[in-house]
Structure formats: structure tokens, C-alpha cells
Amino acid sequence: VPALVQRLEDSDGVVRRAAVKVLGKLELAALAQYAPNLVQRLEHSEGYVRQAAVEALGKLEPATLAQHVPALVQRLEDSDGVVRRAAVKVLGKLELAALAQYAPNLVQRLEHSEGYVRQAAVEALGKLEPATLAQHVPALVQR
């Protein structure tokens, strides 16, 4: 695995993306160990590397994933719509309490210009408990 982690710094973006994807296939304990390396890739200049990093982080157990939510929330504003959609989908995998905490961020995505981002936001919000979802009805109705 250390050699694979070194490929995260490869000069070729395709190799970096491949390394991120392979890391995402590790057993959960190993994946959790390398999650900080994946979080670093969320700032990568190439969208397909950021997308792969978001998707790999999405494979973490919800409790471990929760540690990296602030970095994922930043990807909701990513310049690449595919990365934004991936971030919304991963946030939808959070445990209900954490998902409820970030529901306002998801509600904002309902205004997104790209339909697949709006769809992912609707699907994530649909996982909320009815009482929690009801708290966001005014914002949902406006959108």
C-alpha cells in the first residue's frame, strides 16, 4: 500500500485517479487509515481526481466518514458538477443525526443548475426522519 500512496503524487493525473480508486477498494480499516491521504486529494486541481477521492471516502463506515464531513461539505461548492454530485451522494450516506446537521447544505443544492446535483440532494434529504425533514419544509417549498 505505501507504493500505492506514492502514486497519489504521480505526475500523471490518470495515475493519481487510479491510485485513489484502488485505495477506495481497501478493507474498511485500511481505508480509514488512508482517509487523510484521500482528503488531501479533495483539493486536487483535476476534477476527476477530486471525484474519485469523494467516492472513495464515501466507502468509509458512517462513524469514520463523519470525521471528514467538513472537507466533503466544501466540495458542495466545487467547480466541477460531478464532484458536487458525488459529495451530495456521500453526505446522504451519513448516519441520520449527522445527515440532519447538514440538511441545510443539501437544501441549498436544490437550487443547483444541474439536475443530477438536485436529484442527489432530493435523494439524500429523503433519508431524513419525517420530523427532521419537516423542519426544512419552508425551504423546500421555496425551491
PDB file of C-alpha atoms in Angstrom:
ATOM      1  CA  VAL A   1       0.000   0.000   0.000  1.00  0.00           C
ATOM      2  CA  PRO A   2       2.815   2.528   0.623  1.00  0.00           C
ATOM      3  CA  ALA A   3       3.789   2.299  -3.059  1.00  0.00           C
ATOM      4  CA  LEU A   4       0.176   2.978  -3.972  1.00  0.00           C
ATOM      5  CA  VAL A   5       0.089   6.028  -1.704  1.00  0.00           C
ATOM      6  CA  GLN A   6       3.191   7.311  -3.503  1.00  0.00           C
ATOM      7  CA  ARG A   7       1.209   7.166  -6.776  1.00  0.00           C
ATOM      8  CA  LEU A   8      -1.114   9.801  -5.313  1.00  0.00           C
ATOM      9  CA  GLU A   9       1.689  12.232  -6.140  1.00  0.00           C
ATOM     10  CA  ASP A  10       2.349  10.849  -9.632  1.00  0.00           C
ATOM     11  CA  SER A  11       2.936  13.418 -12.375  1.00  0.00           C
ATOM     12  CA  ASP A  12       0.103  11.880 -14.440  1.00  0.00           C
ATOM     13  CA  GLY A  13      -3.421  12.725 -13.287  1.00  0.00           C
ATOM     14  CA  VAL A  14      -4.809   9.460 -14.643  1.00  0.00           C
ATOM     15  CA  VAL A  15      -2.379   7.544 -12.420  1.00  0.00           C
ATOM     16  CA  ARG A  16      -3.374   9.684  -9.415  1.00  0.00           C
ATOM     17  CA  ARG A  17      -7.056   8.961 -10.047  1.00  0.00           C
ATOM     18  CA  ALA A  18      -6.345   5.235 -10.421  1.00  0.00           C
ATOM     19  CA  ALA A  19      -4.434   5.243  -7.128  1.00  0.00           C
ATOM     20  CA  VAL A  20      -7.343   6.957  -5.379  1.00  0.00           C
ATOM     21  CA  LYS A  21      -9.795   4.422  -6.816  1.00  0.00           C
ATOM     22  CA  VAL A  22      -7.659   1.485  -5.692  1.00  0.00           C
ATOM     23  CA  LEU A  23      -7.373   2.961  -2.193  1.00  0.00           C
ATOM     24  CA  GLY A  24     -11.167   3.099  -2.184  1.00  0.00           C
ATOM     25  CA  LYS A  25     -11.231  -0.679  -2.605  1.00  0.00           C
ATOM     26  CA  LEU A  26      -9.232  -1.382   0.546  1.00  0.00           C
ATOM     27  CA  GLU A  27     -10.765  -3.099   3.556  1.00  0.00           C
ATOM     28  CA  LEU A  28     -12.538  -0.568   5.753  1.00  0.00           C
ATOM     29  CA  ALA A  29      -9.828  -0.466   8.434  1.00  0.00           C
ATOM     30  CA  ALA A  30      -7.102   0.179   5.869  1.00  0.00           C
ATOM     31  CA  LEU A  31      -9.275   2.679   4.027  1.00  0.00           C
ATOM     32  CA  ALA A  32      -9.814   4.570   7.281  1.00  0.00           C
ATOM     33  CA  GLN A  33      -6.053   4.635   7.821  1.00  0.00           C
ATOM     34  CA  TYR A  34      -5.502   6.298   4.436  1.00  0.00           C
ATOM     35  CA  ALA A  35      -8.521   8.619   4.611  1.00  0.00           C
ATOM     36  CA  PRO A  36      -6.292  11.660   5.335  1.00  0.00           C
ATOM     37  CA  ASN A  37      -4.465  10.970   2.053  1.00  0.00           C
ATOM     38  CA  LEU A  38      -7.819  10.926   0.267  1.00  0.00           C
ATOM     39  CA  VAL A  39      -8.925  14.142   1.962  1.00  0.00           C
ATOM     40  CA  GLN A  40      -5.786  15.813   0.590  1.00  0.00           C
ATOM     41  CA  ARG A  41      -6.900  14.808  -2.914  1.00  0.00           C
ATOM     42  CA  LEU A  42     -10.130  16.772  -2.438  1.00  0.00           C
ATOM     43  CA  GLU A  43      -8.078  19.883  -3.194  1.00  0.00           C
ATOM     44  CA  HIS A  44      -6.524  18.443  -6.357  1.00  0.00           C
ATOM     45  CA  SER A  45      -6.573  20.604  -9.482  1.00  0.00           C
ATOM     46  CA  GLU A  46      -8.259  17.923 -11.610  1.00  0.00           C
ATOM     47  CA  GLY A  47     -11.947  17.246 -11.053  1.00  0.00           C
ATOM     48  CA  TYR A  48     -11.759  13.552 -11.824  1.00  0.00           C
ATOM     49  CA  VAL A  49      -9.201  13.090  -9.036  1.00  0.00           C
ATOM     50  CA  ARG A  50     -11.423  15.033  -6.600  1.00  0.00           C
ATOM     51  CA  GLN A  51     -14.428  12.950  -7.664  1.00  0.00           C
ATOM     52  CA  ALA A  52     -12.540   9.691  -7.109  1.00  0.00           C
ATOM     53  CA  ALA A  53     -11.446  10.912  -3.667  1.00  0.00           C
ATOM     54  CA  VAL A  54     -15.011  11.835  -2.683  1.00  0.00           C
ATOM     55  CA  GLU A  55     -16.292   8.458  -3.854  1.00  0.00           C
ATOM     56  CA  ALA A  56     -13.521   6.585  -2.016  1.00  0.00           C
ATOM     57  CA  LEU A  57     -14.290   8.484   1.195  1.00  0.00           C
ATOM     58  CA  GLY A  58     -17.929   7.542   0.702  1.00  0.00           C
ATOM     59  CA  LYS A  59     -16.989   3.903   1.265  1.00  0.00           C
ATOM     60  CA  LEU A  60     -15.933   4.598   4.851  1.00  0.00           C
ATOM     61  CA  GLU A  61     -18.117   3.468   7.718  1.00  0.00           C
ATOM     62  CA  PRO A  62     -20.517   6.287   8.673  1.00  0.00           C
ATOM     63  CA  ALA A  63     -18.795   6.990  12.003  1.00  0.00           C
ATOM     64  CA  THR A  64     -15.402   7.309  10.304  1.00  0.00           C
ATOM     65  CA  LEU A  65     -16.883   9.245   7.405  1.00  0.00           C
ATOM     66  CA  ALA A  66     -18.305  11.781   9.860  1.00  0.00           C
ATOM     67  CA  GLN A  67     -14.754  12.832  10.770  1.00  0.00           C
ATOM     68  CA  HIS A  68     -14.218  14.054   7.205  1.00  0.00           C
ATOM     69  CA  VAL A  69     -17.567  15.728   6.579  1.00  0.00           C
ATOM     70  CA  PRO A  70     -16.245  19.324   6.766  1.00  0.00           C
ATOM     71  CA  ALA A  71     -13.916  18.601   3.839  1.00  0.00           C
ATOM     72  CA  LEU A  72     -16.759  16.966   1.915  1.00  0.00           C
ATOM     73  CA  VAL A  73     -19.097  19.890   2.571  1.00  0.00           C
ATOM     74  CA  GLN A  74     -16.520  22.149   0.898  1.00  0.00           C
ATOM     75  CA  ARG A  75     -16.880  20.014  -2.234  1.00  0.00           C
ATOM     76  CA  LEU A  76     -20.535  21.061  -2.436  1.00  0.00           C
ATOM     77  CA  GLU A  77     -19.130  24.287  -3.891  1.00  0.00           C
ATOM     78  CA  ASP A  78     -16.686  22.523  -6.221  1.00  0.00           C
ATOM     79  CA  SER A  79     -16.201  23.975  -9.695  1.00  0.00           C
ATOM     80  CA  ASP A  80     -16.997  20.544 -11.191  1.00  0.00           C
ATOM     81  CA  GLY A  81     -20.640  19.435 -11.076  1.00  0.00           C
ATOM     82  CA  VAL A  82     -19.699  15.756 -10.993  1.00  0.00           C
ATOM     83  CA  VAL A  83     -17.691  16.383  -7.820  1.00  0.00           C
ATOM     84  CA  ARG A  84     -20.617  18.303  -6.292  1.00  0.00           C
ATOM     85  CA  ARG A  85     -22.985  15.425  -7.070  1.00  0.00           C
ATOM     86  CA  ALA A  86     -20.557  12.882  -5.594  1.00  0.00           C
ATOM     87  CA  ALA A  87     -20.276  14.977  -2.421  1.00  0.00           C
ATOM     88  CA  VAL A  88     -24.066  15.179  -2.071  1.00  0.00           C
ATOM     89  CA  LYS A  89     -24.357  11.413  -2.516  1.00  0.00           C
ATOM     90  CA  VAL A  90     -21.686  10.732   0.089  1.00  0.00           C
ATOM     91  CA  LEU A  91     -23.329  13.100   2.572  1.00  0.00           C
ATOM     92  CA  GLY A  92     -26.507  11.083   2.028  1.00  0.00           C
ATOM     93  CA  LYS A  93     -24.672   8.071   3.498  1.00  0.00           C
ATOM     94  CA  LEU A  94     -24.195   9.730   6.876  1.00  0.00           C
ATOM     95  CA  GLU A  95     -25.951   8.479   9.977  1.00  0.00           C
ATOM     96  CA  LEU A  96     -29.264  10.256  10.439  1.00  0.00           C
ATOM     97  CA  ALA A  97     -28.073  12.641  13.162  1.00  0.00           C
ATOM     98  CA  ALA A  98     -25.130  13.806  11.058  1.00  0.00           C
ATOM     99  CA  LEU A  99     -27.261  13.955   7.925  1.00  0.00           C
ATOM    100  CA  ALA A 100     -29.756  16.155   9.767  1.00  0.00           C
ATOM    101  CA  GLN A 101     -26.941  18.506  10.763  1.00  0.00           C
ATOM    102  CA  TYR A 102     -26.005  19.047   7.114  1.00  0.00           C
ATOM    103  CA  ALA A 103     -29.554  19.125   5.742  1.00  0.00           C
ATOM    104  CA  PRO A 104     -29.405  22.916   5.175  1.00  0.00           C
ATOM    105  CA  ASN A 105     -26.389  22.377   2.904  1.00  0.00           C
ATOM    106  CA  LEU A 106     -28.364  19.786   0.963  1.00  0.00           C
ATOM    107  CA  VAL A 107     -31.441  22.018   0.740  1.00  0.00           C
ATOM    108  CA  GLN A 108     -29.242  24.671  -0.889  1.00  0.00           C
ATOM    109  CA  ARG A 109     -28.292  22.158  -3.586  1.00  0.00           C
ATOM    110  CA  LEU A 110     -31.953  22.025  -4.656  1.00  0.00           C
ATOM    111  CA  GLU A 111     -31.276  25.332  -6.438  1.00  0.00           C
ATOM    112  CA  HIS A 112     -28.322  23.930  -8.351  1.00  0.00           C
ATOM    113  CA  SER A 113     -28.257  24.478 -12.104  1.00  0.00           C
ATOM    114  CA  GLU A 114     -27.505  20.823 -12.840  1.00  0.00           C
ATOM    115  CA  GLY A 115     -30.366  18.362 -12.478  1.00  0.00           C
ATOM    116  CA  TYR A 116     -28.224  15.460 -11.314  1.00  0.00           C
ATOM    117  CA  VAL A 117     -26.996  17.532  -8.351  1.00  0.00           C
ATOM    118  CA  ARG A 118     -30.594  18.463  -7.465  1.00  0.00           C
ATOM    119  CA  GLN A 119     -31.610  14.802  -7.795  1.00  0.00           C
ATOM    120  CA  ALA A 120     -28.829  13.657  -5.456  1.00  0.00           C
ATOM    121  CA  ALA A 121     -29.890  16.314  -2.934  1.00  0.00           C
ATOM    122  CA  VAL A 122     -33.528  15.168  -3.057  1.00  0.00           C
ATOM    123  CA  GLU A 123     -32.458  11.550  -2.562  1.00  0.00           C
ATOM    124  CA  ALA A 124     -30.232  12.451   0.401  1.00  0.00           C
ATOM    125  CA  LEU A 125     -32.936  14.584   2.018  1.00  0.00           C
ATOM    126  CA  GLY A 126     -35.398  11.726   1.521  1.00  0.00           C
ATOM    127  CA  LYS A 127     -33.378   9.669   4.011  1.00  0.00           C
ATOM    128  CA  LEU A 128     -34.147  12.063   6.860  1.00  0.00           C
ATOM    129  CA  GLU A 129     -36.651  11.167   9.552  1.00  0.00           C
ATOM    130  CA  PRO A 130     -40.058  12.767   8.829  1.00  0.00           C
ATOM    131  CA  ALA A 131     -39.825  15.095  11.850  1.00  0.00           C
ATOM    132  CA  THR A 132     -36.385  16.309  10.783  1.00  0.00           C
ATOM    133  CA  LEU A 133     -37.459  16.729   7.190  1.00  0.00           C
ATOM    134  CA  ALA A 134     -40.496  18.714   8.347  1.00  0.00           C
ATOM    135  CA  GLN A 135     -38.146  21.326   9.826  1.00  0.00           C
ATOM    136  CA  HIS A 136     -36.959  22.087   6.303  1.00  0.00           C
ATOM    137  CA  VAL A 137     -40.364  22.221   4.593  1.00  0.00           C
ATOM    138  CA  PRO A 138     -40.399  26.047   4.291  1.00  0.00           C
ATOM    139  CA  ALA A 139     -37.052  25.994   2.496  1.00  0.00           C
ATOM    140  CA  LEU A 140     -38.109  23.017   0.388  1.00  0.00           C
ATOM    141  CA  VAL A 141     -41.347  24.697  -0.674  1.00  0.00           C
ATOM    142  CA  GLN A 142     -39.459  27.832  -1.724  1.00  0.00           C
ATOM    143  CA  ARG A 143     -37.299  25.722  -4.002  1.00  0.00           C
TER     144      ARG A 143
END
